mmCIF file of N, CA and C in Angstrom:
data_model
loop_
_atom_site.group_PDB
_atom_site.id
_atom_site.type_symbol
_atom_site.label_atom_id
_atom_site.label_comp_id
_atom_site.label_asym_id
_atom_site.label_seq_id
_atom_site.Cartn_x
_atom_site.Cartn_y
_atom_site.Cartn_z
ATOM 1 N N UNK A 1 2.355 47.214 22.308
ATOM 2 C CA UNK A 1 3.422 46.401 22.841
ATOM 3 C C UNK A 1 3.548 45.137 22.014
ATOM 4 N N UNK A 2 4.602 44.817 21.977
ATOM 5 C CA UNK A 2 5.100 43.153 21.083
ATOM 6 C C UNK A 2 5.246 42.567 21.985
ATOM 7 N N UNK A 3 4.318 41.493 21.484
ATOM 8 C CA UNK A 3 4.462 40.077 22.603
ATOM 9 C C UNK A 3 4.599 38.852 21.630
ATOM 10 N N UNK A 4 5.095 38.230 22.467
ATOM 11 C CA UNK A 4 5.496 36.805 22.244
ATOM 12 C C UNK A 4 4.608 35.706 22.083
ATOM 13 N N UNK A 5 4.435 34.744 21.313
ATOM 14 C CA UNK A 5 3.092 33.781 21.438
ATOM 15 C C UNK A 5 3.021 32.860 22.765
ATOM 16 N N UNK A 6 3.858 32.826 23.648
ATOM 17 C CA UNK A 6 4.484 32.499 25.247
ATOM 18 C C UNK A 6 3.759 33.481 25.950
ATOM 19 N N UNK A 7 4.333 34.831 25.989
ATOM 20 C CA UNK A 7 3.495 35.681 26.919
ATOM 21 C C UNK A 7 2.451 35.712 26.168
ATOM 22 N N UNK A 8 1.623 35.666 24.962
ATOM 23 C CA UNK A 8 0.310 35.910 24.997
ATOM 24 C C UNK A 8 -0.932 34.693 25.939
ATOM 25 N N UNK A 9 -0.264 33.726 25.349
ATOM 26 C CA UNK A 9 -0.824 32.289 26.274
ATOM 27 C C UNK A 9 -0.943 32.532 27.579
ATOM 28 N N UNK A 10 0.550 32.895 28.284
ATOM 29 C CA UNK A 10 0.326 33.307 29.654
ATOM 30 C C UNK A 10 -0.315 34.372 30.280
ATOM 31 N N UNK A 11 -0.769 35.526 29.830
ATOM 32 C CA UNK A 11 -1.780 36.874 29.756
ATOM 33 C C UNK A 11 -3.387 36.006 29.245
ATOM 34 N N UNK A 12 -3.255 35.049 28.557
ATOM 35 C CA UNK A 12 -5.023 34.479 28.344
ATOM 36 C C UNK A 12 -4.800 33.431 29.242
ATOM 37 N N UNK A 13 -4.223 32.909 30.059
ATOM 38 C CA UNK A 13 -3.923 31.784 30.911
ATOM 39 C C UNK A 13 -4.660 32.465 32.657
ATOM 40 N N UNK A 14 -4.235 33.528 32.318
ATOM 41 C CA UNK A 14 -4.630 34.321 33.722
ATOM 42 C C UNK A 14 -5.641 34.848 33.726
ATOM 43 N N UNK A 15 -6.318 34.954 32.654
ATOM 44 C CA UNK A 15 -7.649 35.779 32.497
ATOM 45 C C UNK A 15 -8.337 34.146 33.052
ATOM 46 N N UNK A 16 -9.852 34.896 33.706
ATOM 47 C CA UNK A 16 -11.065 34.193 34.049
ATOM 48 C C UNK A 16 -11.980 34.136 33.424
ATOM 49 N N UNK A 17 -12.613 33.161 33.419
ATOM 50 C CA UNK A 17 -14.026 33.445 32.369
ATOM 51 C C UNK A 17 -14.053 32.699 31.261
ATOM 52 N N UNK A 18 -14.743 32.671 30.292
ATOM 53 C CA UNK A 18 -15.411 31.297 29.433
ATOM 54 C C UNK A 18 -13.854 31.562 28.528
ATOM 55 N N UNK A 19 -14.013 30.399 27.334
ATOM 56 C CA UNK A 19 -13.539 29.969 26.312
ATOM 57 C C UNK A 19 -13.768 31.259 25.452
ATOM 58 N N UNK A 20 -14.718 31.660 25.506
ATOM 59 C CA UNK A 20 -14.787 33.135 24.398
ATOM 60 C C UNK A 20 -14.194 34.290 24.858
ATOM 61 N N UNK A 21 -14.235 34.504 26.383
ATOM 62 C CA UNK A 21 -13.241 35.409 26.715
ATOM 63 C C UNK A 21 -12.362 35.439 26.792
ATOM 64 N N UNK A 22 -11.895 34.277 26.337
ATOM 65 C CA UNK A 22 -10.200 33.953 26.346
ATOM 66 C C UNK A 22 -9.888 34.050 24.866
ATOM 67 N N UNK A 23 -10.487 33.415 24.119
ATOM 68 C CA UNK A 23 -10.370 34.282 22.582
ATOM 69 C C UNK A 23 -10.057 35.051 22.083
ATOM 70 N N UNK A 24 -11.229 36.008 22.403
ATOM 71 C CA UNK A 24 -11.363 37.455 22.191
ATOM 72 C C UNK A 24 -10.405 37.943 22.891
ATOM 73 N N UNK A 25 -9.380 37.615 23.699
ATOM 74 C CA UNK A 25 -8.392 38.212 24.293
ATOM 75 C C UNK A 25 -6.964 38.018 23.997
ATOM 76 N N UNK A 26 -6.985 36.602 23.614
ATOM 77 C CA UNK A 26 -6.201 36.039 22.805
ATOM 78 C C UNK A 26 -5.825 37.071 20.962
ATOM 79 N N UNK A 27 -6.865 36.775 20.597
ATOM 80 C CA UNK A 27 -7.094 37.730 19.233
ATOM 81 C C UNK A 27 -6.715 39.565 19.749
ATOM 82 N N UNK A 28 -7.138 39.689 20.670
ATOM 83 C CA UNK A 28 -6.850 41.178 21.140
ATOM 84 C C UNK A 28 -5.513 41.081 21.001
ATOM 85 N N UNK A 29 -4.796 40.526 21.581
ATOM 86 C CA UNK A 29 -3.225 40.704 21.979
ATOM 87 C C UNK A 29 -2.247 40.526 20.864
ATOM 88 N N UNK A 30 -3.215 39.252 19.773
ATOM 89 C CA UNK A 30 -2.657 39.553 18.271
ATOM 90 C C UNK A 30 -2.522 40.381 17.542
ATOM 91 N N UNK A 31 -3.845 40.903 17.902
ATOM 92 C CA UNK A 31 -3.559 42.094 16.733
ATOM 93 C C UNK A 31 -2.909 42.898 17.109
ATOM 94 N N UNK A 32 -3.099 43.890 18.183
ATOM 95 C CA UNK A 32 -2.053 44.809 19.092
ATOM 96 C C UNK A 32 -0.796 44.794 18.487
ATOM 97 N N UNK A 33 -0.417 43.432 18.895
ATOM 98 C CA UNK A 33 0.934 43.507 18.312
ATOM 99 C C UNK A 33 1.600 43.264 17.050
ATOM 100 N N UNK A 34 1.013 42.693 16.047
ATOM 101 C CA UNK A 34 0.957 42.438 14.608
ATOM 102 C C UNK A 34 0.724 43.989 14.240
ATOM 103 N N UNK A 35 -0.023 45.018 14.895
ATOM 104 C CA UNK A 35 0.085 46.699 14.592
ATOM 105 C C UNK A 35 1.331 46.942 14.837
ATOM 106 N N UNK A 36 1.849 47.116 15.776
ATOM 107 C CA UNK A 36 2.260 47.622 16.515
ATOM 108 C C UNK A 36 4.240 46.831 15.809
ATOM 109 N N UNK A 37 4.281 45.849 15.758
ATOM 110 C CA UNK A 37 5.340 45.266 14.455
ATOM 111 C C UNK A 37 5.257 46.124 13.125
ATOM 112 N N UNK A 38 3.754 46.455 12.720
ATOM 113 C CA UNK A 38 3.830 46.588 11.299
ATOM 114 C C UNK A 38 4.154 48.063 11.368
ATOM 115 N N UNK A 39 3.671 48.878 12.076
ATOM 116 C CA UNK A 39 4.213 50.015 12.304
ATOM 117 C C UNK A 39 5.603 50.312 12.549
ATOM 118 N N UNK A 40 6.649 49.346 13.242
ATOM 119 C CA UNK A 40 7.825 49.341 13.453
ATOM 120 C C UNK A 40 8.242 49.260 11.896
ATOM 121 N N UNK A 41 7.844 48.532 11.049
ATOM 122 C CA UNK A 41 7.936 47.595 9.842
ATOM 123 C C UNK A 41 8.409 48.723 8.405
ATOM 124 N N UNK A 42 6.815 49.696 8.913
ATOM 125 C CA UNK A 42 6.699 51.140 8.034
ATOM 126 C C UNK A 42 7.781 52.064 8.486
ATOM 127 N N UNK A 43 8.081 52.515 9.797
ATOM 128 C CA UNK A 43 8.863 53.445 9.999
ATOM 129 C C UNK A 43 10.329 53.309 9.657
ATOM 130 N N UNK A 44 10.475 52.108 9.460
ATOM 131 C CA UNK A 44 12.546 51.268 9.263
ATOM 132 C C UNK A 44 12.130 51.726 7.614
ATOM 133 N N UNK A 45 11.071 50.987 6.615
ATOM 134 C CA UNK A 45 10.755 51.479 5.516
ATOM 135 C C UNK A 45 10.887 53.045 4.561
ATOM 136 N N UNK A 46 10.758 53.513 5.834
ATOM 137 C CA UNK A 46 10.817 55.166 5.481
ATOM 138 C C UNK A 46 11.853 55.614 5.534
ATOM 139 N N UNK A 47 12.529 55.004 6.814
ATOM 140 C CA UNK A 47 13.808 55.418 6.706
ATOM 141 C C UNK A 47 14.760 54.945 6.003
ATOM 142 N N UNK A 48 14.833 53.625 4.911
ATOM 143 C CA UNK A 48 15.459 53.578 3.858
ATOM 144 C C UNK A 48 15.254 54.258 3.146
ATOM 145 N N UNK A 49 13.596 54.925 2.222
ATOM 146 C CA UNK A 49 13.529 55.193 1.352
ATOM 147 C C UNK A 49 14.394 56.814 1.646
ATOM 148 N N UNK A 50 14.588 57.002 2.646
ATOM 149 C CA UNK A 50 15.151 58.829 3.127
ATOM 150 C C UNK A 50 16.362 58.176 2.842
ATOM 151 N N UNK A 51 17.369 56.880 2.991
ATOM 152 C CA UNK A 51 18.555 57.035 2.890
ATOM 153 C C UNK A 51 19.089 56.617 1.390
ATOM 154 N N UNK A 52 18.366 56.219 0.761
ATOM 155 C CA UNK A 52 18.478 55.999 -0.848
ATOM 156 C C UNK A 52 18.392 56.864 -1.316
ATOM 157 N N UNK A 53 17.251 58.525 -0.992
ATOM 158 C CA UNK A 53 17.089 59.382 -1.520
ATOM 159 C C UNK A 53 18.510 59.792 -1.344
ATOM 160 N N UNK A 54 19.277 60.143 -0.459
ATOM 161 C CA UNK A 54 20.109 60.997 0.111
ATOM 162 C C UNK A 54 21.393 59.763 -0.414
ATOM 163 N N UNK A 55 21.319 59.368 -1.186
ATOM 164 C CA UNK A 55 22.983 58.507 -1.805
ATOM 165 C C UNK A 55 23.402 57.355 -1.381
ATOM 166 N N UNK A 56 22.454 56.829 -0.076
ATOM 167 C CA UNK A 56 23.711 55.703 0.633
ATOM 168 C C UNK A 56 23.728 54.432 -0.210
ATOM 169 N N UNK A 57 24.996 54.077 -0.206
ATOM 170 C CA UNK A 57 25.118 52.767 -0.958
ATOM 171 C C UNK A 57 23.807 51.420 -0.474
ATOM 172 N N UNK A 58 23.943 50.489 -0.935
ATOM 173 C CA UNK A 58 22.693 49.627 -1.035
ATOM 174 C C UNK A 58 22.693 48.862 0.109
ATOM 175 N N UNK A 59 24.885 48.654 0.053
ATOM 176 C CA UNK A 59 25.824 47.501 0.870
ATOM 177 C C UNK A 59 25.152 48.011 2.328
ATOM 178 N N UNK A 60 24.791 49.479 2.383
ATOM 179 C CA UNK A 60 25.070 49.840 3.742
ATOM 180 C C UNK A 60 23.660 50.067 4.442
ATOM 181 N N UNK A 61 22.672 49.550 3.551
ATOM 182 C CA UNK A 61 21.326 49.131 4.201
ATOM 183 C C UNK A 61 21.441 48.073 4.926
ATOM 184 N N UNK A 62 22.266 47.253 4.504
ATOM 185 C CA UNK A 62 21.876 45.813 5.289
ATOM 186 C C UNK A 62 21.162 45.713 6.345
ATOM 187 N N UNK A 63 21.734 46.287 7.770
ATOM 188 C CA UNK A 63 21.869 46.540 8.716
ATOM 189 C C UNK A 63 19.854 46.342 9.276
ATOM 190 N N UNK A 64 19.367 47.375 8.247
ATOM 191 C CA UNK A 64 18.404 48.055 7.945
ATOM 192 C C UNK A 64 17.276 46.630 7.891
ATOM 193 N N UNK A 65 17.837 46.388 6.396
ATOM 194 C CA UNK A 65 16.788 45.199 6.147
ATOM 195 C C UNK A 65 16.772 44.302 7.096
ATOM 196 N N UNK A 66 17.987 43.904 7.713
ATOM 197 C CA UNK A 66 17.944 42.538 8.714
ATOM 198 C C UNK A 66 16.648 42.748 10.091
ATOM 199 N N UNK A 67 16.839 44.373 10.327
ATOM 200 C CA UNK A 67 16.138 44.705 11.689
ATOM 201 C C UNK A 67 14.620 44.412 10.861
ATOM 202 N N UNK A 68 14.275 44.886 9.293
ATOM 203 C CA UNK A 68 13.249 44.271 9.164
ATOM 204 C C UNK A 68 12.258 42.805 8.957
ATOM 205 N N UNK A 69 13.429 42.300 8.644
ATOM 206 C CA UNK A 69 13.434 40.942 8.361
ATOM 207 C C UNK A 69 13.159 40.131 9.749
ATOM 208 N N UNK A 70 14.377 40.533 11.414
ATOM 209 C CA UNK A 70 13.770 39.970 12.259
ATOM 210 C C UNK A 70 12.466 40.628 12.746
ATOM 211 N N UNK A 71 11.657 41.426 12.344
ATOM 212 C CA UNK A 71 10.602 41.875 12.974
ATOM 213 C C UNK A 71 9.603 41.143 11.958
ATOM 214 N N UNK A 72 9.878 41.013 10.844
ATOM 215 C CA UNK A 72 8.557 40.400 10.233
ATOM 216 C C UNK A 72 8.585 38.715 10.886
ATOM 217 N N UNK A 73 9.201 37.969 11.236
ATOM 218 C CA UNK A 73 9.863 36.757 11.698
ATOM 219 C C UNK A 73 8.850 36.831 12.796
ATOM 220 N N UNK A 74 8.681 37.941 14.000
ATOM 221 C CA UNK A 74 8.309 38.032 15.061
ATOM 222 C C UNK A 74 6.484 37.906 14.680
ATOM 223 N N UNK A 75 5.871 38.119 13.617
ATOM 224 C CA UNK A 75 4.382 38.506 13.249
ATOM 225 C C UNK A 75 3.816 37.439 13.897
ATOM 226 N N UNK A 76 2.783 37.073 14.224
ATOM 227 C CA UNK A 76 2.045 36.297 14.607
ATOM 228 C C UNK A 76 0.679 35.971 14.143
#
């Protein structure tokens, strides 16, 4: 799941327990979703390289790159 650096605060805000368990939970929820982006990241990737194979003009990626561009924006 992609989360927000807002909802991650508020998901370690609710957890109980020391400063390290809030960390380690904190860091959990980073990475999760920094995967879970980068995987979105690879699959938009693939699917350019399938639409370059197959002819499409460059103009008509745009679309393409922007959805990657706001997802790398989102990394944390």
């Amino acid at each position: 799941m992609i989360y927000t650096a807002e909802q991650i605060e508020w998901e370690v805000s609710q957890c109980g327990g020391t400063w390290v368990k809030r960390r380690n939970l904190r860091a959990k929820l980073v990475d999760g979703s920094n995967k879970a982006i980068n995987e979105r990241i690879g699959n938009l990737k693939k699917e350019i390289r399938a639409l370059k194979a197959a002819g499409v003009k460059q103009q008509s990626l745009a679309p393409v790159y922007s959805k990657i561009t706001k997802l790398e924006m989102r990394l944390l």
